[in-house]
């Protein structure tokens, strides 16, 4: 595996936070992960980060980090965004875009990047294409994870997240060694508010309506890599790495 440290401060807290990431990578990969909520994008981004050294940039993690600030420290736009998130709705494009744009330096990370949860609408995808063009950054691939809805709902309903380091577990599929405690940092595990059944339904509808069309958008750009998300996280990661290797050979 590629050794690299995992400093996401500049992404999670904004450009005022210094980035101490010291990636050692020969070929930086710049990936977008697509797929329905709960398909396992965050789990795969974490594994891909460990294999490829690319930085895991999740828009959902930025909103959740803002949610743990004191209320007086949250901007009005961020308070609004947290309301959308709790209900399972998409945050308006303008708020998401503002947040990504002010972190655009992260797209130049020497280790590459793995965008997780962005873009999520055609408008966001078009804005990202323009930003990458302007910044002279080329995407390596867009990986789309595919899974039956019944399995997605089971993954979301059993998810638990560490309140300190944000590591993700599943009550039956990826349980922690000690119940409700994180294996990595011993932080307490909690269930995300948007993993309640009524929010899950809204999130899946928002995915079908707004995000699924991105599959065609990226297929038409010749960037799409399609991955079946069944099996263990390690198996899915191995499948992803070999599909990316095949793609790299073909485009060499
Ligand atoms: P975000 O945080 O991006 O959530 P999401 O896309 O809904 O995805 P999830 O984090 O729910 O799931 P995942 O695919 O990462 O799965 P995970 O690896 O955790 O966004 C949250 C909200 O923020 C949105 O609803 C929206 O409001 C807002 N937002 C964010 N970005 C936005 C944007 N660009 N525009 C507008 N709004 C935005 O896995 C799930 C569970 O399954 C875990 O328990 C895991 O342990 C388990 N699991 C994973 N892999 C496997 C496996 N292979 N086998 C068995 N279990 C597995």
mmCIF file of C-alpha atoms and ligand atoms in Angstrom:
data_model
loop_
_atom_site.group_PDB
_atom_site.id
_atom_site.type_symbol
_atom_site.label_atom_id
_atom_site.label_comp_id
_atom_site.label_asym_id
_atom_site.label_seq_id
_atom_site.Cartn_x
_atom_site.Cartn_y
_atom_site.Cartn_z
ATOM 1 C CA UNK A 1 0.000 0.000 0.000
ATOM 2 C CA UNK A 2 1.068 3.572 -0.618
ATOM 3 C CA UNK A 3 2.151 5.218 2.632
ATOM 4 C CA UNK A 4 0.646 8.651 3.118
ATOM 5 C CA UNK A 5 -0.684 10.647 5.984
ATOM 6 C CA UNK A 6 -4.335 11.585 6.025
ATOM 7 C CA UNK A 7 -4.566 15.297 6.706
ATOM 8 C CA UNK A 8 -7.946 16.545 5.470
ATOM 9 C CA UNK A 9 -7.984 19.748 7.568
ATOM 10 C CA UNK A 10 -7.944 22.084 4.563
ATOM 11 C CA UNK A 11 -10.896 20.200 3.083
ATOM 12 C CA UNK A 12 -12.935 19.788 6.271
ATOM 13 C CA UNK A 13 -12.287 23.201 7.860
ATOM 14 C CA UNK A 14 -11.638 25.339 4.785
ATOM 15 C CA UNK A 15 -8.616 26.954 3.139
ATOM 16 C CA UNK A 16 -7.551 28.834 6.291
ATOM 17 C CA UNK A 17 -6.462 25.483 7.786
ATOM 18 C CA UNK A 18 -2.975 24.461 6.669
ATOM 19 C CA UNK A 19 -2.630 21.111 4.898
ATOM 20 C CA UNK A 20 0.130 18.892 6.304
ATOM 21 C CA UNK A 21 -0.444 16.029 3.910
ATOM 22 C CA UNK A 22 2.834 14.583 2.602
ATOM 23 C CA UNK A 23 1.773 12.148 -0.096
ATOM 24 C CA UNK A 24 4.348 9.937 -1.789
ATOM 25 C CA UNK A 25 2.731 8.831 -5.017
ATOM 26 C CA UNK A 26 4.153 8.254 -8.483
ATOM 27 C CA UNK A 27 0.942 8.552 -10.437
ATOM 28 C CA UNK A 28 -1.673 10.699 -8.702
ATOM 29 C CA UNK A 29 -5.231 9.468 -9.370
ATOM 30 C CA UNK A 30 -8.033 12.018 -9.586
ATOM 31 C CA UNK A 31 -11.298 10.195 -9.135
ATOM 32 C CA UNK A 32 -14.993 10.941 -8.701
ATOM 33 C CA UNK A 33 -17.073 8.268 -6.914
ATOM 34 C CA UNK A 34 -20.719 7.979 -7.948
ATOM 35 C CA UNK A 35 -23.463 5.753 -6.558
ATOM 36 C CA UNK A 36 -26.611 5.827 -4.459
ATOM 37 C CA UNK A 37 -26.497 6.834 -0.773
ATOM 38 C CA UNK A 38 -25.255 3.860 1.243
ATOM 39 C CA UNK A 39 -23.747 1.957 -1.675
ATOM 40 C CA UNK A 40 -20.355 2.189 0.085
ATOM 41 C CA UNK A 41 -18.645 5.223 -1.496
ATOM 42 C CA UNK A 42 -17.170 6.438 1.810
ATOM 43 C CA UNK A 43 -15.920 2.938 2.671
ATOM 44 C CA UNK A 44 -14.300 2.605 -0.758
ATOM 45 C CA UNK A 45 -12.851 6.137 -0.661
ATOM 46 C CA UNK A 46 -11.125 5.251 2.612
ATOM 47 C CA UNK A 47 -9.688 2.002 1.159
ATOM 48 C CA UNK A 48 -8.685 3.677 -2.117
ATOM 49 C CA UNK A 49 -6.984 6.433 -0.131
ATOM 50 C CA UNK A 50 -4.901 3.790 1.661
ATOM 51 C CA UNK A 51 -3.966 2.045 -1.606
ATOM 52 C CA UNK A 52 -3.458 5.076 -3.854
ATOM 53 C CA UNK A 53 -2.547 7.860 -1.400
ATOM 54 C CA UNK A 54 -5.167 10.164 -2.956
ATOM 55 C CA UNK A 55 -6.966 12.473 -0.518
ATOM 56 C CA UNK A 56 -10.600 11.600 0.378
ATOM 57 C CA UNK A 57 -12.724 14.700 -0.287
ATOM 58 C CA UNK A 58 -16.330 14.179 0.846
ATOM 59 C CA UNK A 59 -18.849 17.028 0.693
ATOM 60 C CA UNK A 60 -21.081 15.232 3.240
ATOM 61 C CA UNK A 61 -18.124 15.167 5.688
ATOM 62 C CA UNK A 62 -17.686 18.959 5.296
ATOM 63 C CA UNK A 63 -21.347 19.540 6.169
ATOM 64 C CA UNK A 64 -21.148 17.140 9.124
ATOM 65 C CA UNK A 65 -17.965 18.876 10.364
ATOM 66 C CA UNK A 66 -19.826 22.209 10.213
ATOM 67 C CA UNK A 67 -22.700 20.597 12.113
ATOM 68 C CA UNK A 68 -20.423 19.859 15.048
ATOM 69 C CA UNK A 69 -19.486 23.572 15.384
ATOM 70 C CA UNK A 70 -21.276 25.696 17.984
ATOM 71 C CA UNK A 71 -24.409 27.303 16.525
ATOM 72 C CA UNK A 72 -22.919 30.820 16.719
ATOM 73 C CA UNK A 73 -19.977 29.638 14.573
ATOM 74 C CA UNK A 74 -22.197 28.333 11.759
ATOM 75 C CA UNK A 75 -22.904 30.643 8.813
ATOM 76 C CA UNK A 76 -26.586 31.106 7.816
ATOM 77 C CA UNK A 77 -25.917 29.137 4.600
ATOM 78 C CA UNK A 78 -24.410 26.295 6.612
ATOM 79 C CA UNK A 79 -27.370 26.213 9.055
ATOM 80 C CA UNK A 80 -29.668 26.005 6.039
ATOM 81 C CA UNK A 81 -27.550 23.214 4.523
ATOM 82 C CA UNK A 82 -27.765 21.163 7.727
ATOM 83 C CA UNK A 83 -31.579 21.377 7.603
ATOM 84 C CA UNK A 84 -31.636 19.998 4.038
ATOM 85 C CA UNK A 85 -29.240 17.246 5.065
ATOM 86 C CA UNK A 86 -31.300 16.145 8.095
ATOM 87 C CA UNK A 87 -34.379 15.777 5.892
ATOM 88 C CA UNK A 88 -32.376 13.766 3.342
ATOM 89 C CA UNK A 89 -32.759 16.450 0.643
ATOM 90 C CA UNK A 90 -29.926 17.756 -1.503
ATOM 91 C CA UNK A 91 -28.298 20.994 -0.342
ATOM 92 C CA UNK A 92 -28.835 23.757 -2.995
ATOM 93 C CA UNK A 93 -26.183 23.805 -5.729
ATOM 94 C CA UNK A 94 -25.145 27.391 -4.889
ATOM 95 C CA UNK A 95 -24.202 26.488 -1.274
ATOM 96 C CA UNK A 96 -22.355 23.313 -2.303
ATOM 97 C CA UNK A 97 -20.566 25.110 -5.088
ATOM 98 C CA UNK A 98 -19.410 27.953 -2.836
ATOM 99 C CA UNK A 99 -17.973 25.395 -0.418
ATOM 100 C CA UNK A 100 -16.149 23.402 -3.120
ATOM 101 C CA UNK A 101 -14.875 26.484 -4.926
ATOM 102 C CA UNK A 102 -13.230 27.871 -1.816
ATOM 103 C CA UNK A 103 -11.461 24.505 -1.358
ATOM 104 C CA UNK A 104 -10.308 24.259 -5.001
ATOM 105 C CA UNK A 105 -6.664 24.103 -3.862
ATOM 106 C CA UNK A 106 -7.424 20.531 -2.670
ATOM 107 C CA UNK A 107 -7.888 19.560 -6.337
ATOM 108 C CA UNK A 108 -4.148 20.200 -6.755
ATOM 109 C CA UNK A 109 -3.204 17.762 -3.968
ATOM 110 C CA UNK A 110 0.042 16.074 -5.068
ATOM 111 C CA UNK A 111 -1.362 12.683 -4.049
ATOM 112 C CA UNK A 112 -4.484 13.180 -6.191
ATOM 113 C CA UNK A 113 -8.041 13.163 -4.860
ATOM 114 C CA UNK A 114 -11.148 11.041 -4.473
ATOM 115 C CA UNK A 115 -14.300 13.176 -4.684
ATOM 116 C CA UNK A 116 -17.086 11.436 -2.713
ATOM 117 C CA UNK A 117 -20.617 12.877 -2.866
ATOM 118 C CA UNK A 118 -19.750 15.623 -5.355
ATOM 119 C CA UNK A 119 -20.903 16.258 -8.031
ATOM 120 C CA UNK A 120 -24.490 15.203 -7.371
ATOM 121 C CA UNK A 121 -26.480 17.181 -9.958
ATOM 122 C CA UNK A 122 -25.878 17.961 -13.631
ATOM 123 C CA UNK A 123 -25.317 21.611 -12.656
ATOM 124 C CA UNK A 124 -22.591 20.607 -10.167
ATOM 125 C CA UNK A 125 -20.992 18.282 -12.769
ATOM 126 C CA UNK A 126 -20.857 21.078 -15.340
ATOM 127 C CA UNK A 127 -19.397 23.512 -12.784
ATOM 128 C CA UNK A 128 -16.765 20.926 -11.812
ATOM 129 C CA UNK A 129 -15.792 20.363 -15.465
ATOM 130 C CA UNK A 130 -15.310 24.122 -15.925
ATOM 131 C CA UNK A 131 -13.325 24.452 -12.688
ATOM 132 C CA UNK A 132 -11.012 21.536 -13.580
ATOM 133 C CA UNK A 133 -10.470 23.004 -17.073
ATOM 134 C CA UNK A 134 -9.616 26.385 -15.573
ATOM 135 C CA UNK A 135 -7.247 24.832 -13.030
ATOM 136 C CA UNK A 136 -5.611 22.563 -15.619
ATOM 137 C CA UNK A 137 -6.527 19.397 -13.677
ATOM 138 C CA UNK A 138 -7.540 16.225 -15.571
ATOM 139 C CA UNK A 139 -9.854 13.571 -14.084
ATOM 140 C CA UNK A 140 -8.486 10.016 -14.197
ATOM 141 C CA UNK A 141 -11.901 8.328 -14.039
ATOM 142 C CA UNK A 142 -15.408 8.406 -12.568
ATOM 143 C CA UNK A 143 -16.228 5.194 -10.706
ATOM 144 C CA UNK A 144 -19.917 4.305 -10.452
ATOM 145 C CA UNK A 145 -20.876 1.752 -7.768
ATOM 146 C CA UNK A 146 -24.011 -0.249 -8.461
ATOM 147 C CA UNK A 147 -26.093 -2.243 -5.934
ATOM 148 C CA UNK A 148 -29.732 -3.424 -5.486
ATOM 149 C CA UNK A 149 -31.888 -0.990 -3.472
ATOM 150 C CA UNK A 150 -32.748 -3.623 -0.817
ATOM 151 C CA UNK A 151 -29.024 -4.068 -0.020
ATOM 152 C CA UNK A 152 -28.486 -0.298 0.032
ATOM 153 C CA UNK A 153 -31.268 0.169 2.606
ATOM 154 C CA UNK A 154 -29.762 -2.615 4.784
ATOM 155 C CA UNK A 155 -26.329 -0.938 4.620
ATOM 156 C CA UNK A 156 -27.738 2.462 5.611
ATOM 157 C CA UNK A 157 -29.938 1.151 8.416
ATOM 158 C CA UNK A 158 -26.985 -0.671 10.053
ATOM 159 C CA UNK A 159 -24.371 2.066 9.612
ATOM 160 C CA UNK A 160 -22.608 3.467 12.664
ATOM 161 C CA UNK A 161 -20.041 6.291 12.522
ATOM 162 C CA UNK A 162 -17.306 7.280 14.996
ATOM 163 C CA UNK A 163 -18.036 10.708 16.473
ATOM 164 C CA UNK A 164 -14.288 11.471 16.734
ATOM 165 C CA UNK A 165 -12.452 10.127 13.654
ATOM 166 C CA UNK A 166 -15.590 9.512 11.472
ATOM 167 C CA UNK A 167 -14.606 5.886 10.695
ATOM 168 C CA UNK A 168 -17.606 3.970 9.349
ATOM 169 C CA UNK A 169 -18.886 0.591 10.653
ATOM 170 C CA UNK A 170 -21.892 -1.635 10.123
ATOM 171 C CA UNK A 171 -23.633 -3.409 13.003
ATOM 172 C CA UNK A 172 -23.477 -6.829 11.312
ATOM 173 C CA UNK A 173 -21.241 -6.499 8.222
ATOM 174 C CA UNK A 174 -18.367 -4.472 9.692
ATOM 175 C CA UNK A 175 -18.888 -4.477 13.457
ATOM 176 C CA UNK A 176 -16.345 -2.836 15.760
ATOM 177 C CA UNK A 177 -14.330 -5.151 18.062
ATOM 178 C CA UNK A 178 -15.993 -3.571 21.134
ATOM 179 C CA UNK A 179 -19.685 -2.692 20.799
ATOM 180 C CA UNK A 180 -20.297 1.027 20.070
ATOM 181 C CA UNK A 181 -16.559 1.894 20.302
ATOM 182 C CA UNK A 182 -14.302 2.806 17.372
ATOM 183 C CA UNK A 183 -11.434 0.318 16.721
ATOM 184 C CA UNK A 184 -9.141 3.156 15.620
ATOM 185 C CA UNK A 185 -9.605 5.823 18.312
ATOM 186 C CA UNK A 186 -12.089 4.351 20.841
ATOM 187 C CA UNK A 187 -14.531 7.179 20.017
ATOM 188 C CA UNK A 188 -18.249 6.560 20.565
ATOM 189 C CA UNK A 189 -20.230 5.293 17.565
ATOM 190 C CA UNK A 190 -23.499 6.962 16.595
ATOM 191 C CA UNK A 191 -26.240 6.585 13.997
ATOM 192 C CA UNK A 192 -26.473 9.413 11.461
ATOM 193 C CA UNK A 193 -29.695 11.441 11.649
ATOM 194 C CA UNK A 194 -30.263 11.022 7.921
ATOM 195 C CA UNK A 195 -30.135 7.203 8.267
ATOM 196 C CA UNK A 196 -33.688 7.180 9.708
ATOM 197 C CA UNK A 197 -36.175 5.386 7.382
ATOM 198 C CA UNK A 198 -38.040 8.584 6.344
ATOM 199 C CA UNK A 199 -34.783 10.370 5.387
ATOM 200 C CA UNK A 200 -33.445 7.283 3.584
ATOM 201 C CA UNK A 201 -36.530 7.293 1.332
ATOM 202 C CA UNK A 202 -36.053 10.994 0.491
ATOM 203 C CA UNK A 203 -32.314 10.469 -0.212
ATOM 204 C CA UNK A 204 -32.952 7.555 -2.576
ATOM 205 C CA UNK A 205 -35.569 9.619 -4.469
ATOM 206 C CA UNK A 206 -33.152 12.566 -4.711
ATOM 207 C CA UNK A 207 -30.497 10.196 -6.050
ATOM 208 C CA UNK A 208 -32.797 8.799 -8.766
ATOM 209 C CA UNK A 209 -33.990 12.258 -9.785
ATOM 210 C CA UNK A 210 -30.784 14.318 -9.629
ATOM 211 C CA UNK A 211 -27.665 12.139 -9.404
ATOM 212 C CA UNK A 212 -28.367 9.054 -11.547
ATOM 213 C CA UNK A 213 -28.295 11.211 -14.756
ATOM 214 C CA UNK A 214 -24.576 11.812 -14.071
ATOM 215 C CA UNK A 215 -23.860 8.214 -15.117
ATOM 216 C CA UNK A 216 -24.731 9.104 -18.725
ATOM 217 C CA UNK A 217 -22.974 12.476 -18.443
ATOM 218 C CA UNK A 218 -19.651 10.816 -17.520
ATOM 219 C CA UNK A 219 -20.143 7.847 -19.874
ATOM 220 C CA UNK A 220 -20.499 10.339 -22.739
ATOM 221 C CA UNK A 221 -17.215 11.972 -21.626
ATOM 222 C CA UNK A 222 -15.520 8.545 -21.759
ATOM 223 C CA UNK A 223 -14.674 8.643 -18.056
ATOM 224 C CA UNK A 224 -17.084 6.086 -16.555
ATOM 225 C CA UNK A 225 -15.855 2.907 -14.830
ATOM 226 C CA UNK A 226 -18.770 0.695 -13.752
ATOM 227 C CA UNK A 227 -18.280 -1.442 -10.595
ATOM 228 C CA UNK A 228 -20.679 -3.928 -8.988
ATOM 229 C CA UNK A 229 -20.726 -3.165 -5.269
ATOM 230 C CA UNK A 230 -21.519 -6.680 -3.992
ATOM 231 C CA UNK A 231 -19.131 -8.633 -1.769
ATOM 232 C CA UNK A 232 -16.811 -7.421 0.983
ATOM 233 C CA UNK A 233 -15.321 -3.908 0.974
ATOM 234 C CA UNK A 234 -11.870 -5.393 0.179
ATOM 235 C CA UNK A 235 -13.262 -7.355 -2.771
ATOM 236 C CA UNK A 236 -14.966 -4.240 -4.156
ATOM 237 C CA UNK A 237 -11.790 -2.227 -3.697
ATOM 238 C CA UNK A 238 -9.727 -4.900 -5.523
ATOM 239 C CA UNK A 239 -12.322 -4.847 -8.347
ATOM 240 C CA UNK A 240 -12.019 -1.044 -8.533
ATOM 241 C CA UNK A 241 -8.208 -1.057 -8.572
ATOM 242 C CA UNK A 242 -8.067 -3.645 -11.333
ATOM 243 C CA UNK A 243 -10.667 -1.778 -13.437
ATOM 244 C CA UNK A 244 -8.607 1.419 -13.017
ATOM 245 C CA UNK A 245 -5.425 -0.455 -14.005
ATOM 246 C CA UNK A 246 -7.102 -1.820 -17.156
ATOM 247 C CA UNK A 247 -8.308 1.687 -18.008
ATOM 248 C CA UNK A 248 -4.808 3.123 -17.490
ATOM 249 C CA UNK A 249 -3.275 0.501 -19.831
ATOM 250 C CA UNK A 250 -5.931 1.159 -22.510
ATOM 251 C CA UNK A 251 -5.436 4.920 -22.396
ATOM 252 C CA UNK A 252 -1.590 4.722 -22.306
HETATM 253 P P1 LIG B 1 -23.072 12.058 1.984
HETATM 254 O O1 LIG B 1 -22.356 12.097 3.249
HETATM 255 O O2 LIG B 1 -22.333 12.214 0.712
HETATM 256 O O3 LIG B 1 -23.943 10.764 2.013
HETATM 257 P P2 LIG B 1 -24.432 9.779 0.840
HETATM 258 O O4 LIG B 1 -24.027 10.036 -0.538
HETATM 259 O O5 LIG B 1 -25.888 9.728 1.080
HETATM 260 O O6 LIG B 1 -23.648 8.558 1.067
HETATM 261 P P3 LIG B 1 -23.488 7.863 2.384
HETATM 262 O O7 LIG B 1 -22.415 8.493 3.198
HETATM 263 O O8 LIG B 1 -24.844 7.732 3.043
HETATM 264 O O9 LIG B 1 -23.134 6.400 1.941
HETATM 265 P P4 LIG B 1 -21.831 5.813 1.277
HETATM 266 O O10 LIG B 1 -22.132 5.457 -0.151
HETATM 267 O O11 LIG B 1 -20.654 6.667 1.539
HETATM 268 O O12 LIG B 1 -21.748 4.473 2.093
HETATM 269 P P5 LIG B 1 -20.805 4.046 3.323
HETATM 270 O O13 LIG B 1 -19.429 3.752 2.845
HETATM 271 O O14 LIG B 1 -20.978 4.969 4.462
HETATM 272 O O15 LIG B 1 -24.218 13.180 1.952
HETATM 273 C C1 LIG B 1 -25.090 13.375 3.032
HETATM 274 C C2 LIG B 1 -26.005 14.541 2.726
HETATM 275 O O16 LIG B 1 -25.231 15.743 2.560
HETATM 276 C C3 LIG B 1 -26.845 14.444 1.452
HETATM 277 O O17 LIG B 1 -28.024 13.709 1.654
HETATM 278 C C4 LIG B 1 -27.102 15.923 1.167
HETATM 279 O O18 LIG B 1 -28.091 16.443 2.007
HETATM 280 C C5 LIG B 1 -25.784 16.571 1.547
HETATM 281 N N1 LIG B 1 -24.830 16.671 0.424
HETATM 282 C C6 LIG B 1 -23.578 16.146 0.386
HETATM 283 N N2 LIG B 1 -22.979 16.415 -0.777
HETATM 284 C C7 LIG B 1 -23.886 17.112 -1.511
HETATM 285 C C8 LIG B 1 -23.861 17.654 -2.820
HETATM 286 N N3 LIG B 1 -22.790 17.524 -3.623
HETATM 287 N N4 LIG B 1 -24.966 18.301 -3.271
HETATM 288 C C9 LIG B 1 -26.052 18.451 -2.485
HETATM 289 N N5 LIG B 1 -26.140 17.954 -1.233
HETATM 290 C C10 LIG B 1 -25.066 17.284 -0.744
HETATM 291 O O19 LIG B 1 -21.486 2.619 3.661
HETATM 292 C C11 LIG B 1 -22.799 2.543 4.169
HETATM 293 C C12 LIG B 1 -22.870 1.366 5.184
HETATM 294 O O20 LIG B 1 -22.640 0.135 4.498
HETATM 295 C C13 LIG B 1 -21.795 1.438 6.297
HETATM 296 O O21 LIG B 1 -22.364 0.972 7.483
HETATM 297 C C14 LIG B 1 -20.689 0.470 5.821
HETATM 298 O O22 LIG B 1 -19.989 -0.108 6.900
HETATM 299 C C15 LIG B 1 -21.528 -0.568 5.071
HETATM 300 N N6 LIG B 1 -20.798 -1.164 3.953
HETATM 301 C C16 LIG B 1 -19.969 -0.515 3.081
HETATM 302 N N7 LIG B 1 -19.488 -1.401 2.164
HETATM 303 C C17 LIG B 1 -20.047 -2.610 2.481
HETATM 304 C C18 LIG B 1 -19.958 -3.916 1.902
HETATM 305 N N8 LIG B 1 -19.194 -4.122 0.826
HETATM 306 N N9 LIG B 1 -20.664 -4.906 2.452
HETATM 307 C C19 LIG B 1 -21.444 -4.677 3.560
HETATM 308 N N10 LIG B 1 -21.564 -3.486 4.169
HETATM 309 C C20 LIG B 1 -20.879 -2.456 3.616
#
